[in-house]
Structure formats: structure tokens, C-alpha cells
Amino acid sequence: GNIILSKKEADLEYSWDKLTRMMEDKTLVSCKIAEVVKTGAIVYVEGIRGFIPASRLDLKYVEDTAPYLNKRINLLITEVNEEDKRLILSAKELLTEAALAKRSENMKNLTVGSVVEGTVETLKEYGAFVDIGNDMSGLLHISQISEKRIKHPKVVLQEGQKVTVMITKIEDGRISLSMTAVNEAKAQEIEEEASEYKSEYIPNNPFAALLKDIKLDN
């Protein structure tokens, strides 16, 4: 008839309930990596052992988790299962949100019509993605690569190649680029300079210089 109490079990029950609330409220959790394994990292939250998959440690899959040992990172709880004693956390959502905010801020400094230097990242049948700096890339459509019709971007470009492009459109977070627009702008500039030179040119003729200021009466 004695009542047996367990503070340890009560604390664990409380911890699992708190973790569930933290997941529902999307509470940011700052944790120090206690252990790393090939498939991810181990942390402890409210005394409960949690796991961060290698695919959720960063924006991209982490091949080598060793550098994360003892590192403090911000996380969100994505799964709480008291019955299976499973606690899953992720840093990817927070990193993605921060990256999008940074990209949005950087895009405010871009101007349609400006010419920038970039590096070809990847080639697709429909065009090429070009890194223009500040963690931003834009699409260089196949029709904007060359004045001539080409079947595939690889005919003109290769990954890692430096290119000069013009920003032609910024819409819904997407950046459109053009190489042909750069060439057209250069050609127009040369034409305008030539036209200006012709209008200011005075023949080197002594008779023309004498007649320049003479006014003839009718």
C-alpha cells in the first residue's frame, strides 16, 4: 500500500512536455554539439538526447561532421516522440530564413541596366546560372548568350568561366541576365562617340578657317 514516487521520471515527463511546446511554438534553441557521428550530430535539450541529421546541419548536406564538435548553433525542434524517445532538431530552417533575408537585402542594391562581372555556375539546356556575387545568381537565358543562334550554352560557355553580363530584369526574387545586351550597349556607345566626333570635327583647311567667321552681305 506504499506510494512510490520517482522525481527522475517526473522530470523526464516534464521535459518531454516542454519540448513538445517548444516545437509547437517554434522556439529557437541554442545548443552546443556534444557528439558527432557520420550521419549527424548529438545535442542535449532539457536533459534529453537529441539528434541533428547531417542534411539539417547546414543549407547543404554536411559530408564531414567533425568540425561541428563543441560548436554552438541555433536550432529548431522538428520532431518530438516520447514513446520512441526520439528528439530531432534542425538548423536548416533558420539558415534558410537568414539566407533569404540577406538575398532580399542584397537585391535592393541591384539596378536593372547595370553591367556586372560574374562566374558561370551551371549550364542547362535553356541557359546558364551565373554567380554575380553576394550569394546571388541569375539566369542567363540561351537567347541572351550570343547574337547567333546556338543549340546549347556549352557551345559558348563553360562552368567556372568569367563573364560580363547586364541585369535586364529583377522580378519575384529572380534575376535575368544578358550578354548580348552588353554587346549592344558597347556598339551603341561606339556609334554615339563616332557621331559626336563627326559633329565636332572641323577640316584642317586654311581657307575654311578664314571663311569661318566671315559674314556675307546680301
Short mmCIF file of C-alpha atoms in Angstrom, two decimals:
data_model
loop_
_atom_site.label_atom_id
_atom_site.label_comp_id
_atom_site.label_asym_id
_atom_site.label_seq_id
_atom_site.Cartn_x
_atom_site.Cartn_y
_atom_site.Cartn_z
CA GLY A 1 0.00 0.00 0.00
CA ASN A 2 3.01 2.31 -0.11
CA ILE A 3 3.13 5.03 -2.80
CA ILE A 4 6.38 5.01 -4.76
CA LEU A 5 7.39 8.34 -6.27
CA SER A 6 10.11 8.99 -8.83
CA LYS A 7 11.43 12.52 -9.26
CA LYS A 8 13.57 11.37 -12.20
CA GLU A 9 10.57 10.07 -14.13
CA ALA A 10 8.59 13.19 -13.27
CA ASP A 11 11.41 15.40 -14.56
CA LEU A 12 11.61 13.41 -17.78
CA GLU A 13 7.85 13.65 -18.27
CA TYR A 14 8.05 17.41 -17.75
CA SER A 15 10.97 17.70 -20.18
CA TRP A 16 9.16 15.86 -22.97
CA ASP A 17 6.07 18.05 -22.46
CA LYS A 18 8.22 21.18 -22.57
CA LEU A 19 9.99 20.01 -25.73
CA THR A 20 6.61 19.47 -27.39
CA ARG A 21 5.56 23.03 -26.52
CA MET A 22 8.88 24.38 -27.80
CA MET A 23 8.35 22.56 -31.10
CA GLU A 24 4.81 23.90 -31.46
CA ASP A 25 5.94 27.45 -30.63
CA LYS A 26 8.98 27.15 -32.93
CA THR A 27 11.24 28.20 -30.08
CA LEU A 28 14.84 28.86 -31.08
CA VAL A 29 17.21 26.55 -29.23
CA SER A 30 20.91 27.35 -28.84
CA CYS A 31 22.89 24.15 -28.31
CA LYS A 32 26.48 23.00 -28.10
CA ILE A 33 27.26 19.93 -30.18
CA ALA A 34 28.12 17.20 -27.66
CA GLU A 35 28.98 14.46 -30.11
CA VAL A 36 29.28 13.91 -33.86
CA VAL A 37 28.66 10.79 -35.91
CA LYS A 38 28.87 10.19 -39.64
CA THR A 39 25.15 10.77 -40.13
CA GLY A 40 24.79 13.87 -37.96
CA ALA A 41 25.32 15.41 -34.54
CA ILE A 42 24.13 14.87 -30.95
CA VAL A 43 22.89 17.61 -28.60
CA TYR A 44 21.07 17.66 -25.25
CA VAL A 45 18.00 19.79 -24.71
CA GLU A 46 16.26 19.86 -21.32
CA GLY A 47 18.33 16.79 -20.44
CA ILE A 48 17.02 14.83 -23.43
CA ARG A 49 19.35 13.47 -26.09
CA GLY A 50 18.57 14.96 -29.48
CA PHE A 51 19.79 14.24 -33.00
CA ILE A 52 20.54 16.63 -35.89
CA PRO A 53 20.74 14.82 -39.27
CA ALA A 54 23.70 15.77 -41.48
CA SER A 55 21.20 17.05 -44.04
CA ARG A 56 19.85 19.56 -41.47
CA LEU A 57 23.13 20.88 -40.04
CA ASP A 58 23.56 23.42 -42.83
CA LEU A 59 21.90 24.61 -46.03
CA LYS A 60 23.50 21.69 -47.85
CA TYR A 61 24.26 18.15 -46.76
CA VAL A 62 27.31 18.05 -44.47
CA GLU A 63 29.73 15.36 -45.60
CA ASP A 64 32.19 15.88 -42.71
CA THR A 65 30.53 16.48 -39.34
CA ALA A 66 33.82 16.57 -37.35
CA PRO A 67 34.24 20.38 -37.45
CA TYR A 68 30.87 20.74 -35.69
CA LEU A 69 32.04 19.10 -32.45
CA ASN A 70 31.68 21.55 -29.50
CA LYS A 71 30.29 24.16 -31.86
CA ARG A 72 27.26 26.14 -30.64
CA ILE A 73 24.48 26.50 -33.19
CA ASN A 74 20.88 27.69 -33.29
CA LEU A 75 18.23 25.04 -33.89
CA LEU A 76 14.53 24.37 -34.16
CA ILE A 77 12.87 21.23 -32.82
CA THR A 78 11.23 19.37 -35.71
CA GLU A 79 10.11 16.12 -34.07
CA VAL A 80 9.28 15.03 -30.51
CA ASN A 81 8.33 11.41 -29.88
CA GLU A 82 8.35 10.49 -26.21
CA GLU A 83 7.23 6.92 -26.82
CA ASP A 84 10.18 6.19 -29.13
CA LYS A 85 12.49 8.51 -27.15
CA ARG A 86 13.18 10.43 -30.35
CA LEU A 87 14.06 14.12 -30.48
CA ILE A 88 15.03 15.60 -33.88
CA LEU A 89 16.36 19.11 -34.42
CA SER A 90 17.37 21.17 -37.44
CA ALA A 91 19.44 24.26 -38.23
CA LYS A 92 18.45 24.39 -41.90
CA GLU A 93 15.19 26.31 -41.49
CA LEU A 94 16.85 29.14 -39.58
CA LEU A 95 19.79 29.28 -42.01
CA THR A 96 17.43 29.32 -44.99
CA GLU A 97 15.43 32.17 -43.49
CA ALA A 98 18.61 34.16 -42.82
CA ALA A 99 19.91 33.49 -46.35
CA LEU A 100 16.65 34.66 -47.92
CA ALA A 101 16.66 37.82 -45.82
CA LYS A 102 20.25 38.54 -46.84
CA ARG A 103 19.49 37.90 -50.51
CA SER A 104 16.47 40.20 -50.36
CA GLU A 105 18.63 42.95 -48.82
CA ASN A 106 21.38 42.47 -51.41
CA MET A 107 18.88 42.60 -54.28
CA LYS A 108 17.88 46.09 -53.21
CA ASN A 109 21.34 47.24 -54.31
CA LEU A 110 20.92 45.81 -57.83
CA THR A 111 19.81 48.01 -60.70
CA VAL A 112 18.27 46.95 -63.99
CA GLY A 113 20.63 48.00 -66.78
CA SER A 114 23.80 47.75 -64.71
CA VAL A 115 26.70 45.70 -66.03
CA VAL A 116 28.40 43.26 -63.64
CA GLU A 117 31.08 40.59 -63.66
CA GLY A 118 30.05 37.03 -62.89
CA THR A 119 31.10 33.39 -62.90
CA VAL A 120 29.21 30.63 -64.70
CA GLU A 121 27.95 28.17 -62.06
CA THR A 122 25.96 25.59 -64.00
CA LEU A 123 24.91 25.00 -67.59
CA LYS A 124 21.41 23.89 -68.56
CA GLU A 125 19.81 23.34 -71.96
CA TYR A 126 17.85 26.55 -71.55
CA GLY A 127 20.72 28.72 -70.33
CA ALA A 128 23.32 29.23 -67.62
CA PHE A 129 23.20 30.27 -63.99
CA VAL A 130 25.76 32.95 -63.22
CA ASP A 131 27.08 33.88 -59.78
CA ILE A 132 27.20 37.69 -59.61
CA GLY A 133 28.50 37.90 -56.03
CA ASN A 134 26.95 38.44 -52.59
CA ASP A 135 25.45 34.93 -52.68
CA MET A 136 23.30 35.89 -55.66
CA SER A 137 22.96 34.26 -59.03
CA GLY A 138 20.88 34.99 -62.10
CA LEU A 139 19.68 33.18 -65.20
CA LEU A 140 21.46 33.89 -68.46
CA HIS A 141 18.94 32.56 -70.97
CA ILE A 142 20.32 30.79 -74.04
CA SER A 143 18.85 33.50 -76.28
CA GLN A 144 20.88 36.12 -74.37
CA ILE A 145 24.27 34.41 -74.66
CA SER A 146 25.11 35.09 -78.30
CA GLU A 147 23.79 37.08 -81.26
CA LYS A 148 23.98 33.82 -83.20
CA ARG A 149 21.51 31.01 -82.59
CA ILE A 150 23.16 28.24 -80.52
CA LYS A 151 21.87 24.77 -79.64
CA HIS A 152 23.35 24.63 -76.13
CA PRO A 153 25.12 27.12 -73.82
CA LYS A 154 28.21 24.86 -73.72
CA VAL A 155 28.93 25.94 -77.30
CA VAL A 156 29.96 29.34 -75.91
CA LEU A 157 30.34 28.91 -72.16
CA GLN A 158 31.84 26.54 -69.63
CA GLU A 159 31.43 26.24 -65.86
CA GLY A 160 33.83 28.47 -63.95
CA GLN A 161 34.16 30.92 -66.84
CA LYS A 162 34.18 34.66 -66.06
CA VAL A 163 31.57 36.63 -67.99
CA THR A 164 30.32 40.20 -68.25
CA VAL A 165 26.54 40.44 -68.11
CA MET A 166 23.82 43.07 -67.89
CA ILE A 167 20.97 42.82 -65.38
CA THR A 168 17.86 43.04 -67.55
CA LYS A 169 15.10 42.11 -65.10
CA ILE A 170 14.51 41.66 -61.37
CA GLU A 171 11.17 40.10 -60.51
CA ASP A 172 9.83 37.83 -57.74
CA GLY A 173 13.34 37.26 -56.39
CA ARG A 174 14.66 36.17 -59.79
CA ILE A 175 17.41 37.92 -61.70
CA SER A 176 17.59 37.85 -65.51
CA LEU A 177 20.94 38.44 -67.20
CA SER A 178 22.15 39.10 -70.73
CA MET A 179 25.47 39.01 -72.58
CA THR A 180 24.03 40.26 -75.87
CA ALA A 181 22.71 43.38 -74.15
CA VAL A 182 26.26 44.19 -73.06
CA ASN A 183 27.50 43.93 -76.65
CA GLU A 184 24.59 46.04 -77.91
CA ALA A 185 25.33 48.72 -75.30
CA LYS A 186 29.00 48.80 -76.30
CA ALA A 187 28.11 49.07 -80.00
CA GLN A 188 25.71 51.92 -79.30
CA GLU A 189 28.31 53.71 -77.19
CA ILE A 190 30.87 53.46 -80.01
CA GLU A 191 28.31 54.74 -82.51
CA GLU A 192 27.42 57.72 -80.30
CA GLU A 193 31.09 58.58 -79.79
CA ALA A 194 31.69 58.42 -83.55
CA SER A 195 28.66 60.63 -84.21
CA GLU A 196 29.81 63.15 -81.61
CA TYR A 197 33.30 63.21 -83.12
CA LYS A 198 31.92 63.91 -86.60
CA SER A 199 29.75 66.79 -85.38
CA GLU A 200 32.71 68.47 -83.67
CA TYR A 201 35.22 67.81 -86.48
CA ILE A 202 36.50 70.87 -88.41
CA PRO A 203 38.56 70.13 -91.54
CA ASN A 204 42.18 71.21 -91.29
CA ASN A 205 41.88 73.62 -94.21
CA PRO A 206 43.34 77.17 -94.01
CA PHE A 207 40.68 78.53 -96.37
CA ALA A 208 37.91 77.02 -94.26
CA ALA A 209 39.40 78.66 -91.17
CA LEU A 210 39.46 82.08 -92.96
CA LEU A 211 35.90 81.77 -94.17
CA LYS A 212 34.55 80.52 -90.85
CA ASP A 213 33.97 83.96 -89.27
CA ILE A 214 33.23 85.93 -92.49
CA LYS A 215 29.65 87.11 -92.91
CA LEU A 216 28.49 87.89 -96.42
CA ASP A 217 26.02 90.72 -97.01
CA ASN A 218 23.09 90.06 -99.32
#
